[in-house]
Amino acid sequence: MSDLFDSDFQLIRLLEAILFSSAEPVAESVLQERVGAVPVRPLLAQLENLYRHRGINLVASGGRWAFRTAADLGDRLRTEIEVTAKLSRAAVETLAIIAYHQPVTRAEIEAIRGVATSKGTLDILMEAGWVMPGRRRETPGRPLTWVTTSDFLDHFGLGSLRDLPGVDDLRAAGLLDRSAPMPRIPGLSVEGEG
Amino acid sequence: MSDLFDSDFQLIRLLEAILFSSAEPVAESVLQERVGAVPVRPLLAQLENLYRHRGINLVASGGRWAFRTAADLGDRLRTEIEVTAKLSRAAVETLAIIAYHQPVTRAEIEAIRGVATSKGTLDILMEAGWVMPGRRRETPGRPLTWVTTSDFLDHFGLGSLRDLPGVDDLRAAGLLDRSAPMPRIPGLSVEGEG
Amino acid sequence: MAFMEDGAGTGDAAPEEALLLDIDGYEGPIDLLLSLARDQKVDLTRISILQLAEQYLAFVTEARRLRLELAADYLVMAAWLAYLKSRLLLPDPQPDEPSAEVLAAALTFQLQRLEAMQGAAARLLARPRLGRDRFARGAPEDLPIFARSRHDLGLYDLLKAYGAVGSRQARISPFTIPVTELYSIEEAVARLEAMLGRLPDWAQLEALLPAGWRGQGVKARSLLASSFVAALELAKGGHLELRQETAFAPIQVRARREQA
């Protein structure tokens, strides 16, 4: 009896792990194959019972089994922040340029990227809380500059802006072509460059 | 009493559902926000205990919590999911050096391995999400240091860096000394002579 | 060459030959030394440094005989070990230099530390790893309540994007030819010509190169190549004689002598 119990216990553990790690609900026939000769249905019934009052439940539908969060918790799990959207390449590049070249004007960002920056790009970064307007540049037209925020540092786990990897570090890490210089603002002399 | 018990039970169910829904570990601070004024740590400890012998376990690593399938079931689950790509020996050694010697500069990594870091070693480790740049060392040249991430802890099933295999013995044996270069030999300057 | 003699004529020759040929199997000179040290089958603290130095030097000699070129790291280590060997064999203390014991201890420490890290790496990889032995929730329900931010962007993505900007900018920038550090044939001819008068007899071409020419990567190779071409030019002009004992043996030069 003890052996049988141990074995059942181990099989239930296995079913639990399979159902947990599977991306899709798992057909009962597939689960049966995994546990061998022992009938799988009573094992699943035990597992279902085990989770009946928990925050997650084992549910079957159409002959396939899956764990789902308990229905009554739905309200408390409901999203407070809308679904994460993937940032466009333009936005990521713009953020990187602001991080490295701040304070930097929009015209300068465009000069580095070689393409015009749409108004929406900076808005997205500002909404994300990563960039904000800095001082106006004391040049004709007094253009606004952009800088990163402390949330930016928090999000990327940086202690300070000085902890951003430099050109040698980027090169050594394989992130910058060996021959390529650090991106620079065309027409602006950069210290340390001939 | 009954109310309090219910409340704890409900909060544990909620934590269970939150943690179960996420593939990524969830920071304890985020979980604390979700349960309000009740200290979250004892609730998590109860939940951890509840799952201790099950097919899935609640594990903490680097201050974040996640459900993971039990390690002993690995062999029986592996058929389902493809095995992760093999790392080069250089990458594995570099990862170990960063893990045990962090924060560590690239020059120090190279001194320990006795060979230059080839392009693509650090970026593979960074792309895997296991290492990231740390603070700059306040020494001449202000070199960037490298540290491991919380994903590194999660991947290797470590609660914290103190759980690195053999770390105490290595430290006691003085083998985590990152400096200690080979003495320079007078008159021998094969390297870097212009 | 003790290493080769040990191997010759015994049944153990095969693995050692394999060891000799497979320089690509090592992660640099310390890794190679560590492999050689393991063959001594004693604790690293009791390793025979002299024996190790001899084995390494034999290895490097042989590897260079077979491959001609070897990464500078290996040659630097060879020079270091040759020096260490001489210090270990000559008891006469040199005042301003570290003692042989200090040098040997530093080498032992390097070996121990690398061995410790290789062991640590193996133990790390043997841990139950996520995605291989332990698995995360397969069907996460994507509840962004965990998200601190609305966008899932990591530092790696940010740095990669920045690197991409730099690489793109480099491609569209005006093409500039970087100043070359290579050694021209003209320079080599001038240098060799100047030295010819001072050569008493046959000399190895490599010995005539500027001191410390090794270990400079492409620059070192251009020095060697230019000097070789220069020697051919001077031979063609009747100013110099060249000889080589066997294929791949060192090339020797001397000033052309008037036939008596």
PDB file of N, CA and C in Angstrom, chain A residues 31-97:
ATOM      1  N   LEU A  31      -1.384  12.712 -21.195  1.00  0.00           N
ATOM      2  CA  LEU A  31      -1.038  12.543 -19.780  1.00  0.00           C
ATOM      3  C   LEU A  31      -0.999  11.064 -19.403  1.00  0.00           C
ATOM      4  N   GLN A  32      -1.938  10.292 -19.969  1.00  0.00           N
ATOM      5  CA  GLN A  32      -1.976   8.848 -19.714  1.00  0.00           C
ATOM      6  C   GLN A  32      -0.654   8.195 -20.143  1.00  0.00           C
ATOM      7  N   GLU A  33      -0.159   8.605 -21.316  1.00  0.00           N
ATOM      8  CA  GLU A  33       1.118   8.071 -21.791  1.00  0.00           C
ATOM      9  C   GLU A  33       2.251   8.359 -20.820  1.00  0.00           C
ATOM     10  N   ARG A  34       2.219   9.559 -20.231  1.00  0.00           N
ATOM     11  CA  ARG A  34       3.311   9.957 -19.353  1.00  0.00           C
ATOM     12  C   ARG A  34       3.339   9.190 -18.040  1.00  0.00           C
ATOM     13  N   VAL A  35       2.181   8.717 -17.579  1.00  0.00           N
ATOM     14  CA  VAL A  35       2.173   8.007 -16.297  1.00  0.00           C
ATOM     15  C   VAL A  35       2.211   6.495 -16.470  1.00  0.00           C
ATOM     16  N   GLY A  36       2.217   6.007 -17.688  1.00  0.00           N
ATOM     17  CA  GLY A  36       2.347   4.579 -17.927  1.00  0.00           C
ATOM     18  C   GLY A  36       1.053   3.821 -17.682  1.00  0.00           C
ATOM     19  N   ALA A  37       1.203   2.697 -16.963  1.00  0.00           N
ATOM     20  CA  ALA A  37       0.075   1.764 -16.854  1.00  0.00           C
ATOM     21  C   ALA A  37      -1.009   2.228 -15.884  1.00  0.00           C
ATOM     22  N   VAL A  38      -0.651   3.083 -14.950  1.00  0.00           N
ATOM     23  CA  VAL A  38      -1.630   3.527 -13.946  1.00  0.00           C
ATOM     24  C   VAL A  38      -2.711   4.378 -14.614  1.00  0.00           C
ATOM     25  N   PRO A  39      -3.998   4.109 -14.338  1.00  0.00           N
ATOM     26  CA  PRO A  39      -5.049   4.942 -14.939  1.00  0.00           C
ATOM     27  C   PRO A  39      -4.883   6.398 -14.507  1.00  0.00           C
ATOM     28  N   VAL A  40      -4.899   7.294 -15.471  1.00  0.00           N
ATOM     29  CA  VAL A  40      -4.575   8.681 -15.171  1.00  0.00           C
ATOM     30  C   VAL A  40      -5.768   9.442 -14.581  1.00  0.00           C
ATOM     31  N   ARG A  41      -6.974   9.030 -14.940  1.00  0.00           N
ATOM     32  CA  ARG A  41      -8.145   9.793 -14.526  1.00  0.00           C
ATOM     33  C   ARG A  41      -8.256   9.963 -13.009  1.00  0.00           C
ATOM     34  N   PRO A  42      -8.094   8.843 -12.199  1.00  0.00           N
ATOM     35  CA  PRO A  42      -8.171   9.032 -10.743  1.00  0.00           C
ATOM     36  C   PRO A  42      -7.070   9.953 -10.214  1.00  0.00           C
ATOM     37  N   LEU A  43      -5.903   9.922 -10.850  1.00  0.00           N
ATOM     38  CA  LEU A  43      -4.811  10.806 -10.422  1.00  0.00           C
ATOM     39  C   LEU A  43      -5.196  12.267 -10.666  1.00  0.00           C
ATOM     40  N   LEU A  44      -5.758  12.502 -11.841  1.00  0.00           N
ATOM     41  CA  LEU A  44      -6.191  13.861 -12.178  1.00  0.00           C
ATOM     42  C   LEU A  44      -7.310  14.324 -11.240  1.00  0.00           C
ATOM     43  N   ALA A  45      -8.181  13.366 -10.883  1.00  0.00           N
ATOM     44  CA  ALA A  45      -9.265  13.715  -9.963  1.00  0.00           C
ATOM     45  C   ALA A  45      -8.695  14.142  -8.606  1.00  0.00           C
ATOM     46  N   GLN A  46      -7.632  13.416  -8.154  1.00  0.00           N
ATOM     47  CA  GLN A  46      -6.990  13.784  -6.890  1.00  0.00           C
ATOM     48  C   GLN A  46      -6.370  15.168  -6.975  1.00  0.00           C
ATOM     49  N   LEU A  47      -5.707  15.416  -8.089  1.00  0.00           N
ATOM     50  CA  LEU A  47      -5.038  16.701  -8.279  1.00  0.00           C
ATOM     51  C   LEU A  47      -6.067  17.839  -8.331  1.00  0.00           C
ATOM     52  N   GLU A  48      -7.143  17.561  -9.041  1.00  0.00           N
ATOM     53  CA  GLU A  48      -8.224  18.552  -9.160  1.00  0.00           C
ATOM     54  C   GLU A  48      -8.755  18.911  -7.770  1.00  0.00           C
ATOM     55  N   ASN A  49      -8.909  17.870  -6.965  1.00  0.00           N
ATOM     56  CA  ASN A  49      -9.434  18.051  -5.623  1.00  0.00           C
ATOM     57  C   ASN A  49      -8.477  18.865  -4.749  1.00  0.00           C
ATOM     58  N   LEU A  50      -7.205  18.576  -4.926  1.00  0.00           N
ATOM     59  CA  LEU A  50      -6.151  19.252  -4.163  1.00  0.00           C
ATOM     60  C   LEU A  50      -6.186  20.764  -4.388  1.00  0.00           C
ATOM     61  N   TYR A  51      -6.508  21.128  -5.605  1.00  0.00           N
ATOM     62  CA  TYR A  51      -6.463  22.550  -5.968  1.00  0.00           C
ATOM     63  C   TYR A  51      -7.841  23.213  -5.912  1.00  0.00           C
ATOM     64  N   ARG A  52      -8.865  22.448  -5.493  1.00  0.00           N
ATOM     65  CA  ARG A  52     -10.233  22.947  -5.603  1.00  0.00           C
ATOM     66  C   ARG A  52     -10.437  24.324  -4.968  1.00  0.00           C
ATOM     67  N   HIS A  53      -9.840  24.516  -3.773  1.00  0.00           N
ATOM     68  CA  HIS A  53     -10.087  25.776  -3.076  1.00  0.00           C
ATOM     69  C   HIS A  53      -8.906  26.729  -3.133  1.00  0.00           C
ATOM     70  N   ARG A  54      -7.952  26.398  -3.983  1.00  0.00           N
ATOM     71  CA  ARG A  54      -6.741  27.214  -4.017  1.00  0.00           C
ATOM     72  C   ARG A  54      -6.903  28.385  -4.995  1.00  0.00           C
ATOM     73  N   GLY A  55      -5.813  29.183  -5.099  1.00  0.00           N
ATOM     74  CA  GLY A  55      -5.839  30.337  -6.002  1.00  0.00           C
ATOM     75  C   GLY A  55      -5.766  29.924  -7.455  1.00  0.00           C
ATOM     76  N   ILE A  56      -5.343  28.700  -7.671  1.00  0.00           N
ATOM     77  CA  ILE A  56      -5.358  28.149  -9.028  1.00  0.00           C
ATOM     78  C   ILE A  56      -6.119  26.844  -8.998  1.00  0.00           C
ATOM     79  N   ASN A  57      -6.815  26.555 -10.073  1.00  0.00           N
ATOM     80  CA  ASN A  57      -7.626  25.342 -10.139  1.00  0.00           C
ATOM     81  C   ASN A  57      -7.208  24.528 -11.354  1.00  0.00           C
ATOM     82  N   LEU A  58      -7.426  23.218 -11.232  1.00  0.00           N
ATOM     83  CA  LEU A  58      -7.203  22.347 -12.378  1.00  0.00           C
ATOM     84  C   LEU A  58      -8.542  22.185 -13.099  1.00  0.00           C
ATOM     85  N   VAL A  59      -8.581  22.530 -14.360  1.00  0.00           N
ATOM     86  CA  VAL A  59      -9.854  22.446 -15.093  1.00  0.00           C
ATOM     87  C   VAL A  59      -9.670  21.597 -16.351  1.00  0.00           C
ATOM     88  N   ALA A  60     -10.747  20.890 -16.703  1.00  0.00           N
ATOM     89  CA  ALA A  60     -10.735  20.090 -17.923  1.00  0.00           C
ATOM     90  C   ALA A  60     -11.761  20.672 -18.877  1.00  0.00           C
ATOM     91  N   SER A  61     -11.367  20.752 -20.148  1.00  0.00           N
ATOM     92  CA  SER A  61     -12.384  21.098 -21.125  1.00  0.00           C
ATOM     93  C   SER A  61     -12.012  20.442 -22.443  1.00  0.00           C
ATOM     94  N   GLY A  62     -13.018  19.779 -23.035  1.00  0.00           N
ATOM     95  CA  GLY A  62     -12.791  19.071 -24.296  1.00  0.00           C
ATOM     96  C   GLY A  62     -11.739  17.989 -24.174  1.00  0.00           C
ATOM     97  N   GLY A  63     -11.686  17.323 -23.014  1.00  0.00           N
ATOM     98  CA  GLY A  63     -10.738  16.224 -22.848  1.00  0.00           C
ATOM     99  C   GLY A  63      -9.308  16.697 -22.633  1.00  0.00           C
ATOM    100  N   ARG A  64      -9.126  18.010 -22.432  1.00  0.00           N
ATOM    101  CA  ARG A  64      -7.769  18.514 -22.190  1.00  0.00           C
ATOM    102  C   ARG A  64      -7.736  19.238 -20.845  1.00  0.00           C
ATOM    103  N   TRP A  65      -6.586  19.119 -20.155  1.00  0.00           N
ATOM    104  CA  TRP A  65      -6.459  19.620 -18.796  1.00  0.00           C
ATOM    105  C   TRP A  65      -5.498  20.800 -18.724  1.00  0.00           C
ATOM    106  N   ALA A  66      -5.829  21.741 -17.834  1.00  0.00           N
ATOM    107  CA  ALA A  66      -4.944  22.898 -17.658  1.00  0.00           C
ATOM    108  C   ALA A  66      -5.183  23.544 -16.299  1.00  0.00           C
ATOM    109  N   PHE A  67      -4.132  24.193 -15.779  1.00  0.00           N
ATOM    110  CA  PHE A  67      -4.295  25.025 -14.586  1.00  0.00           C
ATOM    111  C   PHE A  67      -4.763  26.410 -15.002  1.00  0.00           C
ATOM    112  N   ARG A  68      -5.692  26.950 -14.233  1.00  0.00           N
ATOM    113  CA  ARG A  68      -6.166  28.316 -14.480  1.00  0.00           C
ATOM    114  C   ARG A  68      -6.275  29.030 -13.150  1.00  0.00           C
ATOM    115  N   THR A  69      -6.083  30.335 -13.147  1.00  0.00           N
ATOM    116  CA  THR A  69      -6.287  31.060 -11.892  1.00  0.00           C
ATOM    117  C   THR A  69      -7.769  30.996 -11.534  1.00  0.00           C
ATOM    118  N   ALA A  70      -8.059  30.926 -10.239  1.00  0.00           N
ATOM    119  CA  ALA A  70      -9.437  30.782  -9.770  1.00  0.00           C
ATOM    120  C   ALA A  70     -10.289  31.959 -10.252  1.00  0.00           C
ATOM    121  N   ALA A  71     -11.485  31.620 -10.691  1.00  0.00           N
ATOM    122  CA  ALA A  71     -12.352  32.635 -11.312  1.00  0.00           C
ATOM    123  C   ALA A  71     -12.660  33.789 -10.360  1.00  0.00           C
ATOM    124  N   ASP A  72     -12.819  33.484  -9.066  1.00  0.00           N
ATOM    125  CA  ASP A  72     -13.224  34.541  -8.131  1.00  0.00           C
ATOM    126  C   ASP A  72     -12.119  35.575  -7.905  1.00  0.00           C
ATOM    127  N   LEU A  73     -10.883  35.245  -8.302  1.00  0.00           N
ATOM    128  CA  LEU A  73      -9.778  36.198  -8.121  1.00  0.00           C
ATOM    129  C   LEU A  73      -9.616  37.120  -9.315  1.00  0.00           C
ATOM    130  N   GLY A  74     -10.410  36.827 -10.349  1.00  0.00           N
ATOM    131  CA  GLY A  74     -10.281  37.583 -11.596  1.00  0.00           C
ATOM    132  C   GLY A  74     -10.217  39.086 -11.394  1.00  0.00           C
ATOM    133  N   ASP A  75     -11.147  39.598 -10.578  1.00  0.00           N
ATOM    134  CA  ASP A  75     -11.218  41.044 -10.386  1.00  0.00           C
ATOM    135  C   ASP A  75      -9.937  41.602  -9.784  1.00  0.00           C
ATOM    136  N   ARG A  76      -9.370  40.811  -8.884  1.00  0.00           N
ATOM    137  CA  ARG A  76      -8.204  41.331  -8.168  1.00  0.00           C
ATOM    138  C   ARG A  76      -6.930  41.185  -8.986  1.00  0.00           C
ATOM    139  N   LEU A  77      -7.013  40.422 -10.058  1.00  0.00           N
ATOM    140  CA  LEU A  77      -5.846  40.265 -10.922  1.00  0.00           C
ATOM    141  C   LEU A  77      -5.932  41.160 -12.139  1.00  0.00           C
ATOM    142  N   ARG A  78      -7.134  41.750 -12.278  1.00  0.00           N
ATOM    143  CA  ARG A  78      -7.382  42.572 -13.466  1.00  0.00           C
ATOM    144  C   ARG A  78      -6.275  43.609 -13.631  1.00  0.00           C
ATOM    145  N   THR A  79      -5.933  43.851 -14.840  1.00  0.00           N
ATOM    146  CA  THR A  79      -4.787  44.720 -15.120  1.00  0.00           C
ATOM    147  C   THR A  79      -5.039  46.153 -14.692  1.00  0.00           C
ATOM    148  N   GLU A  80      -4.013  46.722 -14.126  1.00  0.00           N
ATOM    149  CA  GLU A  80      -4.064  48.141 -13.793  1.00  0.00           C
ATOM    150  C   GLU A  80      -3.344  48.958 -14.832  1.00  0.00           C
ATOM    151  N   ILE A  81      -2.371  48.322 -15.438  1.00  0.00           N
ATOM    152  CA  ILE A  81      -1.630  48.987 -16.503  1.00  0.00           C
ATOM    153  C   ILE A  81      -1.992  48.260 -17.786  1.00  0.00           C
ATOM    154  N   GLU A  82      -2.181  49.001 -18.853  1.00  0.00           N
ATOM    155  CA  GLU A  82      -2.568  48.304 -20.075  1.00  0.00           C
ATOM    156  C   GLU A  82      -1.418  47.451 -20.598  1.00  0.00           C
ATOM    157  N   VAL A  83      -1.754  46.607 -21.512  1.00  0.00           N
ATOM    158  CA  VAL A  83      -0.806  45.612 -22.017  1.00  0.00           C
ATOM    159  C   VAL A  83       0.478  46.279 -22.523  1.00  0.00           C
ATOM    160  N   THR A  84       1.579  45.646 -22.197  1.00  0.00           N
ATOM    161  CA  THR A  84       2.857  46.220 -22.643  1.00  0.00           C
ATOM    162  C   THR A  84       2.942  46.216 -24.157  1.00  0.00           C
ATOM    163  N   ALA A  85       3.339  47.347 -24.696  1.00  0.00           N
ATOM    164  CA  ALA A  85       3.516  47.448 -26.131  1.00  0.00           C
ATOM    165  C   ALA A  85       4.999  47.420 -26.428  1.00  0.00           C
ATOM    166  N   LYS A  86       5.325  46.820 -27.521  1.00  0.00           N
ATOM    167  CA  LYS A  86       6.730  46.780 -27.907  1.00  0.00           C
ATOM    168  C   LYS A  86       7.115  48.144 -28.454  1.00  0.00           C
ATOM    169  N   LEU A  87       8.267  48.623 -28.034  1.00  0.00           N
ATOM    170  CA  LEU A  87       8.712  49.922 -28.521  1.00  0.00           C
ATOM    171  C   LEU A  87       9.244  49.797 -29.941  1.00  0.00           C
ATOM    172  N   SER A  88       9.019  50.814 -30.739  1.00  0.00           N
ATOM    173  CA  SER A  88       9.546  50.801 -32.104  1.00  0.00           C
ATOM    174  C   SER A  88      11.060  50.965 -32.053  1.00  0.00           C
ATOM    175  N   ARG A  89      11.708  50.566 -33.139  1.00  0.00           N
ATOM    176  CA  ARG A  89      13.154  50.717 -33.205  1.00  0.00           C
ATOM    177  C   ARG A  89      13.533  52.186 -33.085  1.00  0.00           C
ATOM    178  N   ALA A  90      12.716  53.046 -33.731  1.00  0.00           N
ATOM    179  CA  ALA A  90      12.982  54.484 -33.664  1.00  0.00           C
ATOM    180  C   ALA A  90      12.989  54.942 -32.209  1.00  0.00           C
ATOM    181  N   ALA A  91      12.026  54.440 -31.429  1.00  0.00           N
ATOM    182  CA  ALA A  91      11.924  54.869 -30.033  1.00  0.00           C
ATOM    183  C   ALA A  91      13.120  54.381 -29.221  1.00  0.00           C
ATOM    184  N   VAL A  92      13.519  53.129 -29.449  1.00  0.00           N
ATOM    185  CA  VAL A  92      14.649  52.582 -28.685  1.00  0.00           C
ATOM    186  C   VAL A  92      15.926  53.343 -29.024  1.00  0.00           C
ATOM    187  N   GLU A  93      16.122  53.609 -30.328  1.00  0.00           N
ATOM    188  CA  GLU A  93      17.326  54.341 -30.734  1.00  0.00           C
ATOM    189  C   GLU A  93      17.327  55.751 -30.163  1.00  0.00           C
ATOM    190  N   THR A  94      16.162  56.380 -30.216  1.00  0.00           N
ATOM    191  CA  THR A  94      16.055  57.746 -29.689  1.00  0.00           C
ATOM    192  C   THR A  94      16.367  57.769 -28.195  1.00  0.00           C
ATOM    193  N   LEU A  95      15.847  56.795 -27.480  1.00  0.00           N
ATOM    194  CA  LEU A  95      16.118  56.707 -26.047  1.00  0.00           C
ATOM    195  C   LEU A  95      17.617  56.535 -25.789  1.00  0.00           C
ATOM    196  N   ALA A  96      18.230  55.659 -26.583  1.00  0.00           N
ATOM    197  CA  ALA A  96      19.668  55.412 -26.397  1.00  0.00           C
ATOM    198  C   ALA A  96      20.466  56.683 -26.661  1.00  0.00           C
ATOM    199  N   ILE A  97      20.080  57.410 -27.711  1.00  0.00           N
ATOM    200  CA  ILE A  97      20.813  58.636 -28.059  1.00  0.00           C
ATOM    201  C   ILE A  97      20.647  59.684 -26.960  1.00  0.00           C
TER     202      ILE A  97
END
